[in-house]
Amino acid sequence: MKSKISRLEYSKIILEKVSFSQGLMLKEFQKAIGLLPEHEVEELQVWFQTNFSTSLRSNGKFG
């Protein structure tokens, strides 16, 4: 039996899978923000910054 995952966890999985392409990753991040409730958006933003902000900053895409 498959366990159900939250949209937040699903969004994190997608972002990790598309992290090879910064443009695609940012697009998926924006899509997730539009789908999640506000309290989960805040959690996703913290997670995203923790996991990806260094690589995005080094390429001038973030922060």
PDB file of N, CA, C and O in Angstrom:
ATOM      1  N   MET A   1       0.840  -1.181   0.000  1.00  0.00           N
ATOM      2  CA  MET A   1       0.000   0.000   0.000  1.00  0.00           C
ATOM      3  C   MET A   1       0.885   1.245   0.000  1.00  0.00           C
ATOM      4  O   MET A   1       1.803   1.369   0.801  1.00  0.00           O
ATOM      5  N   LYS A   2       0.607   2.165  -0.909  1.00  0.00           N
ATOM      6  CA  LYS A   2       1.387   3.393  -0.988  1.00  0.00           C
ATOM      7  C   LYS A   2       0.934   4.371   0.085  1.00  0.00           C
ATOM      8  O   LYS A   2      -0.256   4.502   0.361  1.00  0.00           O
ATOM      9  N   SER A   3       1.920   5.050   0.673  1.00  0.00           N
ATOM     10  CA  SER A   3       1.557   6.079   1.644  1.00  0.00           C
ATOM     11  C   SER A   3       1.372   7.397   0.912  1.00  0.00           C
ATOM     12  O   SER A   3       2.027   7.679  -0.092  1.00  0.00           O
ATOM     13  N   LYS A   4       0.463   8.194   1.417  1.00  0.00           N
ATOM     14  CA  LYS A   4       0.160   9.479   0.805  1.00  0.00           C
ATOM     15  C   LYS A   4       1.138  10.525   1.330  1.00  0.00           C
ATOM     16  O   LYS A   4       1.397  10.591   2.519  1.00  0.00           O
ATOM     17  N   ILE A   5       1.707  11.327   0.422  1.00  0.00           N
ATOM     18  CA  ILE A   5       2.608  12.383   0.861  1.00  0.00           C
ATOM     19  C   ILE A   5       1.920  13.738   0.688  1.00  0.00           C
ATOM     20  O   ILE A   5       1.039  13.892  -0.163  1.00  0.00           O
ATOM     21  N   SER A   6       2.337  14.685   1.488  1.00  0.00           N
ATOM     22  CA  SER A   6       1.739  16.016   1.417  1.00  0.00           C
ATOM     23  C   SER A   6       2.218  16.749   0.170  1.00  0.00           C
ATOM     24  O   SER A   6       3.237  16.390  -0.437  1.00  0.00           O
ATOM     25  N   ARG A   7       1.507  17.778  -0.206  1.00  0.00           N
ATOM     26  CA  ARG A   7       1.928  18.604  -1.331  1.00  0.00           C
ATOM     27  C   ARG A   7       3.281  19.234  -1.062  1.00  0.00           C
ATOM     28  O   ARG A   7       4.093  19.396  -1.971  1.00  0.00           O
ATOM     29  N   LEU A   8       3.512  19.600   0.190  1.00  0.00           N
ATOM     30  CA  LEU A   8       4.788  20.195   0.561  1.00  0.00           C
ATOM     31  C   LEU A   8       5.923  19.210   0.300  1.00  0.00           C
ATOM     32  O   LEU A   8       6.925  19.552  -0.329  1.00  0.00           O
ATOM     33  N   GLU A   9       5.776  17.989   0.763  1.00  0.00           N
ATOM     34  CA  GLU A   9       6.814  16.979   0.554  1.00  0.00           C
ATOM     35  C   GLU A   9       6.970  16.653  -0.932  1.00  0.00           C
ATOM     36  O   GLU A   9       8.082  16.478  -1.425  1.00  0.00           O
ATOM     37  N   TYR A  10       5.860  16.603  -1.646  1.00  0.00           N
ATOM     38  CA  TYR A  10       5.908  16.360  -3.088  1.00  0.00           C
ATOM     39  C   TYR A  10       6.672  17.486  -3.790  1.00  0.00           C
ATOM     40  O   TYR A  10       7.513  17.237  -4.661  1.00  0.00           O
ATOM     41  N   SER A  11       6.410  18.713  -3.379  1.00  0.00           N
ATOM     42  CA  SER A  11       7.105  19.867  -3.962  1.00  0.00           C
ATOM     43  C   SER A  11       8.604  19.782  -3.721  1.00  0.00           C
ATOM     44  O   SER A  11       9.404  20.084  -4.618  1.00  0.00           O
ATOM     45  N   LYS A  12       8.996  19.373  -2.538  1.00  0.00           N
ATOM     46  CA  LYS A  12      10.421  19.225  -2.225  1.00  0.00           C
ATOM     47  C   LYS A  12      11.063  18.168  -3.119  1.00  0.00           C
ATOM     48  O   LYS A  12      12.180  18.355  -3.621  1.00  0.00           O
ATOM     49  N   ILE A  13      10.360  17.069  -3.333  1.00  0.00           N
ATOM     50  CA  ILE A  13      10.874  15.995  -4.190  1.00  0.00           C
ATOM     51  C   ILE A  13      11.072  16.511  -5.616  1.00  0.00           C
ATOM     52  O   ILE A  13      12.118  16.286  -6.232  1.00  0.00           O
ATOM     53  N   ILE A  14      10.073  17.226  -6.130  1.00  0.00           N
ATOM     54  CA  ILE A  14      10.163  17.764  -7.487  1.00  0.00           C
ATOM     55  C   ILE A  14      11.328  18.734  -7.592  1.00  0.00           C
ATOM     56  O   ILE A  14      12.120  18.684  -8.541  1.00  0.00           O
ATOM     57  N   LEU A  15      11.470  19.623  -6.617  1.00  0.00           N
ATOM     58  CA  LEU A  15      12.560  20.600  -6.654  1.00  0.00           C
ATOM     59  C   LEU A  15      13.924  19.916  -6.634  1.00  0.00           C
ATOM     60  O   LEU A  15      14.843  20.352  -7.335  1.00  0.00           O
ATOM     61  N   GLU A  16      14.057  18.868  -5.857  1.00  0.00           N
ATOM     62  CA  GLU A  16      15.322  18.131  -5.845  1.00  0.00           C
ATOM     63  C   GLU A  16      15.591  17.481  -7.205  1.00  0.00           C
ATOM     64  O   GLU A  16      16.718  17.484  -7.686  1.00  0.00           O
ATOM     65  N   LYS A  17      14.542  16.955  -7.836  1.00  0.00           N
ATOM     66  CA  LYS A  17      14.710  16.266  -9.119  1.00  0.00           C
ATOM     67  C   LYS A  17      15.052  17.220 -10.256  1.00  0.00           C
ATOM     68  O   LYS A  17      15.711  16.826 -11.212  1.00  0.00           O
ATOM     69  N   VAL A  18      14.592  18.461 -10.185  1.00  0.00           N
ATOM     70  CA  VAL A  18      14.859  19.420 -11.263  1.00  0.00           C
ATOM     71  C   VAL A  18      15.999  20.377 -10.925  1.00  0.00           C
ATOM     72  O   VAL A  18      16.253  21.329 -11.660  1.00  0.00           O
ATOM     73  N   SER A  19      16.711  20.112  -9.851  1.00  0.00           N
ATOM     74  CA  SER A  19      17.772  21.019  -9.416  1.00  0.00           C
ATOM     75  C   SER A  19      18.939  21.106 -10.409  1.00  0.00           C
ATOM     76  O   SER A  19      19.760  22.007 -10.305  1.00  0.00           O
ATOM     77  N   PHE A  20      18.979  20.222 -11.393  1.00  0.00           N
ATOM     78  CA  PHE A  20      20.019  20.288 -12.426  1.00  0.00           C
ATOM     79  C   PHE A  20      19.846  21.523 -13.312  1.00  0.00           C
ATOM     80  O   PHE A  20      20.776  21.965 -13.962  1.00  0.00           O
ATOM     81  N   SER A  21      18.628  22.087 -13.335  1.00  0.00           N
ATOM     82  CA  SER A  21      18.326  23.250 -14.174  1.00  0.00           C
ATOM     83  C   SER A  21      17.763  24.367 -13.295  1.00  0.00           C
ATOM     84  O   SER A  21      16.639  24.259 -12.796  1.00  0.00           O
ATOM     85  N   GLN A  22      18.543  25.419 -13.109  1.00  0.00           N
ATOM     86  CA  GLN A  22      18.101  26.498 -12.229  1.00  0.00           C
ATOM     87  C   GLN A  22      16.813  27.148 -12.718  1.00  0.00           C
ATOM     88  O   GLN A  22      15.934  27.467 -11.922  1.00  0.00           O
ATOM     89  N   GLY A  23      16.672  27.323 -14.024  1.00  0.00           N
ATOM     90  CA  GLY A  23      15.458  27.929 -14.560  1.00  0.00           C
ATOM     91  C   GLY A  23      14.226  27.087 -14.262  1.00  0.00           C
ATOM     92  O   GLY A  23      13.199  27.596 -13.830  1.00  0.00           O
ATOM     93  N   LEU A  24      14.347  25.801 -14.494  1.00  0.00           N
ATOM     94  CA  LEU A  24      13.246  24.877 -14.229  1.00  0.00           C
ATOM     95  C   LEU A  24      12.954  24.800 -12.738  1.00  0.00           C
ATOM     96  O   LEU A  24      11.793  24.782 -12.315  1.00  0.00           O
ATOM     97  N   MET A  25      14.003  24.789 -11.937  1.00  0.00           N
ATOM     98  CA  MET A  25      13.820  24.722 -10.485  1.00  0.00           C
ATOM     99  C   MET A  25      13.074  25.960  -9.975  1.00  0.00           C
ATOM    100  O   MET A  25      12.140  25.843  -9.175  1.00  0.00           O
ATOM    101  N   LEU A  26      13.453  27.129 -10.450  1.00  0.00           N
ATOM    102  CA  LEU A  26      12.766  28.355 -10.019  1.00  0.00           C
ATOM    103  C   LEU A  26      11.308  28.369 -10.490  1.00  0.00           C
ATOM    104  O   LEU A  26      10.421  28.821  -9.766  1.00  0.00           O
ATOM    105  N   LYS A  27      11.059  27.846 -11.690  1.00  0.00           N
ATOM    106  CA  LYS A  27       9.690  27.746 -12.201  1.00  0.00           C
ATOM    107  C   LYS A  27       8.851  26.820 -11.317  1.00  0.00           C
ATOM    108  O   LYS A  27       7.710  27.141 -10.961  1.00  0.00           O
ATOM    109  N   GLU A  28       9.402  25.676 -10.956  1.00  0.00           N
ATOM    110  CA  GLU A  28       8.693  24.726 -10.088  1.00  0.00           C
ATOM    111  C   GLU A  28       8.495  25.296  -8.679  1.00  0.00           C
ATOM    112  O   GLU A  28       7.475  25.046  -8.048  1.00  0.00           O
ATOM    113  N   PHE A  29       9.468  26.065  -8.217  1.00  0.00           N
ATOM    114  CA  PHE A  29       9.344  26.715  -6.913  1.00  0.00           C
ATOM    115  C   PHE A  29       8.175  27.692  -6.929  1.00  0.00           C
ATOM    116  O   PHE A  29       7.345  27.697  -6.020  1.00  0.00           O
ATOM    117  N   GLN A  30       8.071  28.497  -7.960  1.00  0.00           N
ATOM    118  CA  GLN A  30       6.964  29.448  -8.078  1.00  0.00           C
ATOM    119  C   GLN A  30       5.622  28.717  -8.183  1.00  0.00           C
ATOM    120  O   GLN A  30       4.623  29.146  -7.596  1.00  0.00           O
ATOM    121  N   LYS A  31       5.602  27.614  -8.907  1.00  0.00           N
ATOM    122  CA  LYS A  31       4.372  26.828  -9.038  1.00  0.00           C
ATOM    123  C   LYS A  31       3.937  26.288  -7.671  1.00  0.00           C
ATOM    124  O   LYS A  31       2.759  26.349  -7.310  1.00  0.00           O
ATOM    125  N   ALA A  32       4.900  25.785  -6.908  1.00  0.00           N
ATOM    126  CA  ALA A  32       4.592  25.243  -5.585  1.00  0.00           C
ATOM    127  C   ALA A  32       4.041  26.332  -4.663  1.00  0.00           C
ATOM    128  O   ALA A  32       3.088  26.090  -3.913  1.00  0.00           O
ATOM    129  N   ILE A  33       4.630  27.515  -4.733  1.00  0.00           N
ATOM    130  CA  ILE A  33       4.149  28.622  -3.899  1.00  0.00           C
ATOM    131  C   ILE A  33       2.680  28.918  -4.190  1.00  0.00           C
ATOM    132  O   ILE A  33       1.907  29.224  -3.280  1.00  0.00           O
ATOM    133  N   GLY A  34       2.280  28.807  -5.448  1.00  0.00           N
ATOM    134  CA  GLY A  34       0.891  29.054  -5.828  1.00  0.00           C
ATOM    135  C   GLY A  34      -0.074  27.973  -5.373  1.00  0.00           C
ATOM    136  O   GLY A  34      -1.270  28.229  -5.247  1.00  0.00           O
ATOM    137  N   LEU A  35       0.425  26.779  -5.112  1.00  0.00           N
ATOM    138  CA  LEU A  35      -0.442  25.658  -4.745  1.00  0.00           C
ATOM    139  C   LEU A  35      -0.557  25.412  -3.244  1.00  0.00           C
ATOM    140  O   LEU A  35      -1.535  24.826  -2.793  1.00  0.00           O
ATOM    141  N   LEU A  36       0.446  25.842  -2.491  1.00  0.00           N
ATOM    142  CA  LEU A  36       0.504  25.520  -1.066  1.00  0.00           C
ATOM    143  C   LEU A  36      -0.190  26.569  -0.209  1.00  0.00           C
ATOM    144  O   LEU A  36      -0.198  27.753  -0.548  1.00  0.00           O
ATOM    145  N   PRO A  37      -0.732  26.148   0.940  1.00  0.00           N
ATOM    146  CA  PRO A  37      -1.249  27.123   1.900  1.00  0.00           C
ATOM    147  C   PRO A  37      -0.096  27.949   2.476  1.00  0.00           C
ATOM    148  O   PRO A  37       1.062  27.507   2.458  1.00  0.00           O
ATOM    149  N   GLU A  38      -0.394  29.135   2.955  1.00  0.00           N
ATOM    150  CA  GLU A  38       0.647  30.077   3.372  1.00  0.00           C
ATOM    151  C   GLU A  38       1.635  29.513   4.391  1.00  0.00           C
ATOM    152  O   GLU A  38       2.836  29.737   4.286  1.00  0.00           O
ATOM    153  N   HIS A  39       1.151  28.763   5.376  1.00  0.00           N
ATOM    154  CA  HIS A  39       2.069  28.234   6.388  1.00  0.00           C
ATOM    155  C   HIS A  39       3.056  27.231   5.781  1.00  0.00           C
ATOM    156  O   HIS A  39       4.192  27.122   6.220  1.00  0.00           O
ATOM    157  N   GLU A  40       2.642  26.519   4.740  1.00  0.00           N
ATOM    158  CA  GLU A  40       3.549  25.601   4.069  1.00  0.00           C
ATOM    159  C   GLU A  40       4.473  26.337   3.100  1.00  0.00           C
ATOM    160  O   GLU A  40       5.595  25.901   2.878  1.00  0.00           O
ATOM    161  N   VAL A  41       4.009  27.457   2.550  1.00  0.00           N
ATOM    162  CA  VAL A  41       4.869  28.271   1.690  1.00  0.00           C
ATOM    163  C   VAL A  41       6.069  28.756   2.487  1.00  0.00           C
ATOM    164  O   VAL A  41       7.217  28.691   2.023  1.00  0.00           O
ATOM    165  N   GLU A  42       5.831  29.217   3.705  1.00  0.00           N
ATOM    166  CA  GLU A  42       6.923  29.683   4.559  1.00  0.00           C
ATOM    167  C   GLU A  42       7.913  28.554   4.833  1.00  0.00           C
ATOM    168  O   GLU A  42       9.128  28.751   4.774  1.00  0.00           O
ATOM    169  N   GLU A  43       7.399  27.377   5.100  1.00  0.00           N
ATOM    170  CA  GLU A  43       8.274  26.222   5.358  1.00  0.00           C
ATOM    171  C   GLU A  43       9.075  25.857   4.104  1.00  0.00           C
ATOM    172  O   GLU A  43      10.278  25.572   4.178  1.00  0.00           O
ATOM    173  N   LEU A  44       8.424  25.899   2.938  1.00  0.00           N
ATOM    174  CA  LEU A  44       9.113  25.596   1.685  1.00  0.00           C
ATOM    175  C   LEU A  44      10.201  26.641   1.402  1.00  0.00           C
ATOM    176  O   LEU A  44      11.297  26.290   0.960  1.00  0.00           O
ATOM    177  N   GLN A  45       9.919  27.902   1.655  1.00  0.00           N
ATOM    178  CA  GLN A  45      10.910  28.949   1.420  1.00  0.00           C
ATOM    179  C   GLN A  45      12.156  28.727   2.276  1.00  0.00           C
ATOM    180  O   GLN A  45      13.274  28.860   1.781  1.00  0.00           O
ATOM    181  N   VAL A  46      11.959  28.394   3.541  1.00  0.00           N
ATOM    182  CA  VAL A  46      13.103  28.123   4.423  1.00  0.00           C
ATOM    183  C   VAL A  46      13.883  26.926   3.910  1.00  0.00           C
ATOM    184  O   VAL A  46      15.110  26.953   3.809  1.00  0.00           O
ATOM    185  N   TRP A  47      13.179  25.860   3.565  1.00  0.00           N
ATOM    186  CA  TRP A  47      13.833  24.657   3.044  1.00  0.00           C
ATOM    187  C   TRP A  47      14.599  24.968   1.758  1.00  0.00           C
ATOM    188  O   TRP A  47      15.744  24.549   1.593  1.00  0.00           O
ATOM    189  N   PHE A  48      13.979  25.718   0.853  1.00  0.00           N
ATOM    190  CA  PHE A  48      14.590  26.060  -0.426  1.00  0.00           C
ATOM    191  C   PHE A  48      15.865  26.881  -0.216  1.00  0.00           C
ATOM    192  O   PHE A  48      16.901  26.588  -0.807  1.00  0.00           O
ATOM    193  N   GLN A  49      15.788  27.883   0.632  1.00  0.00           N
ATOM    194  CA  GLN A  49      16.961  28.717   0.898  1.00  0.00           C
ATOM    195  C   GLN A  49      18.084  27.908   1.540  1.00  0.00           C
ATOM    196  O   GLN A  49      19.258  28.085   1.212  1.00  0.00           O
ATOM    197  N   THR A  50      17.724  27.019   2.443  1.00  0.00           N
ATOM    198  CA  THR A  50      18.719  26.175   3.108  1.00  0.00           C
ATOM    199  C   THR A  50      19.414  25.242   2.128  1.00  0.00           C
ATOM    200  O   THR A  50      20.620  25.038   2.196  1.00  0.00           O
ATOM    201  N   ASN A  51      18.657  24.703   1.188  1.00  0.00           N
ATOM    202  CA  ASN A  51      19.199  23.688   0.283  1.00  0.00           C
ATOM    203  C   ASN A  51      19.771  24.222  -1.026  1.00  0.00           C
ATOM    204  O   ASN A  51      20.646  23.572  -1.605  1.00  0.00           O
ATOM    205  N   PHE A  52      19.296  25.375  -1.483  1.00  0.00           N
ATOM    206  CA  PHE A  52      19.672  25.811  -2.828  1.00  0.00           C
ATOM    207  C   PHE A  52      20.201  27.231  -2.938  1.00  0.00           C
ATOM    208  O   PHE A  52      20.702  27.603  -3.990  1.00  0.00           O
ATOM    209  N   SER A  53      20.106  28.037  -1.918  1.00  0.00           N
ATOM    210  CA  SER A  53      20.466  29.449  -2.084  1.00  0.00           C
ATOM    211  C   SER A  53      21.935  29.658  -2.412  1.00  0.00           C
ATOM    212  O   SER A  53      22.283  30.556  -3.166  1.00  0.00           O
ATOM    213  N   THR A  54      22.843  28.837  -1.901  1.00  0.00           N
ATOM    214  CA  THR A  54      24.265  29.010  -2.183  1.00  0.00           C
ATOM    215  C   THR A  54      24.547  28.833  -3.670  1.00  0.00           C
ATOM    216  O   THR A  54      25.220  29.656  -4.281  1.00  0.00           O
ATOM    217  N   SER A  55      24.009  27.802  -4.265  1.00  0.00           N
ATOM    218  CA  SER A  55      24.269  27.565  -5.691  1.00  0.00           C
ATOM    219  C   SER A  55      23.594  28.616  -6.559  1.00  0.00           C
ATOM    220  O   SER A  55      24.125  29.016  -7.584  1.00  0.00           O
ATOM    221  N   LEU A  56      22.437  29.105  -6.151  1.00  0.00           N
ATOM    222  CA  LEU A  56      21.752  30.126  -6.932  1.00  0.00           C
ATOM    223  C   LEU A  56      22.449  31.477  -6.790  1.00  0.00           C
ATOM    224  O   LEU A  56      22.559  32.216  -7.757  1.00  0.00           O
ATOM    225  N   ARG A  57      22.904  31.787  -5.590  1.00  0.00           N
ATOM    226  CA  ARG A  57      23.620  33.052  -5.392  1.00  0.00           C
ATOM    227  C   ARG A  57      24.889  33.107  -6.227  1.00  0.00           C
ATOM    228  O   ARG A  57      25.235  34.126  -6.782  1.00  0.00           O
ATOM    229  N   SER A  58      25.594  31.989  -6.290  1.00  0.00           N
ATOM    230  CA  SER A  58      26.858  31.975  -7.032  1.00  0.00           C
ATOM    231  C   SER A  58      26.652  32.240  -8.521  1.00  0.00           C
ATOM    232  O   SER A  58      27.559  32.661  -9.213  1.00  0.00           O
ATOM    233  N   ASN A  59      25.436  32.010  -9.003  1.00  0.00           N
ATOM    234  CA  ASN A  59      25.130  32.265 -10.407  1.00  0.00           C
ATOM    235  C   ASN A  59      24.259  33.509 -10.592  1.00  0.00           C
ATOM    236  O   ASN A  59      23.720  33.731 -11.668  1.00  0.00           O
ATOM    237  N   GLY A  60      24.088  34.296  -9.524  1.00  0.00           N
ATOM    238  CA  GLY A  60      23.351  35.541  -9.624  1.00  0.00           C
ATOM    239  C   GLY A  60      21.861  35.404  -9.799  1.00  0.00           C
ATOM    240  O   GLY A  60      21.193  36.317 -10.243  1.00  0.00           O
ATOM    241  N   LYS A  61      21.295  34.262  -9.427  1.00  0.00           N
ATOM    242  CA  LYS A  61      19.870  34.030  -9.638  1.00  0.00           C
ATOM    243  C   LYS A  61      19.020  34.277  -8.399  1.00  0.00           C
ATOM    244  O   LYS A  61      17.811  34.320  -8.473  1.00  0.00           O
ATOM    245  N   PHE A  62      19.632  34.415  -7.238  1.00  0.00           N
ATOM    246  CA  PHE A  62      18.865  34.438  -6.001  1.00  0.00           C
ATOM    247  C   PHE A  62      19.570  35.283  -4.974  1.00  0.00           C
ATOM    248  O   PHE A  62      20.763  35.331  -4.908  1.00  0.00           O
ATOM    249  N   GLY A  63      18.757  35.922  -4.136  1.00  0.00           N
ATOM    250  CA  GLY A  63      19.211  36.550  -2.932  1.00  0.00           C
ATOM    251  C   GLY A  63      20.056  37.709  -2.996  1.00  0.00           C
ATOM    252  O   GLY A  63      20.617  38.321  -2.253  1.00  0.00           O
TER     253      GLY A  63
END
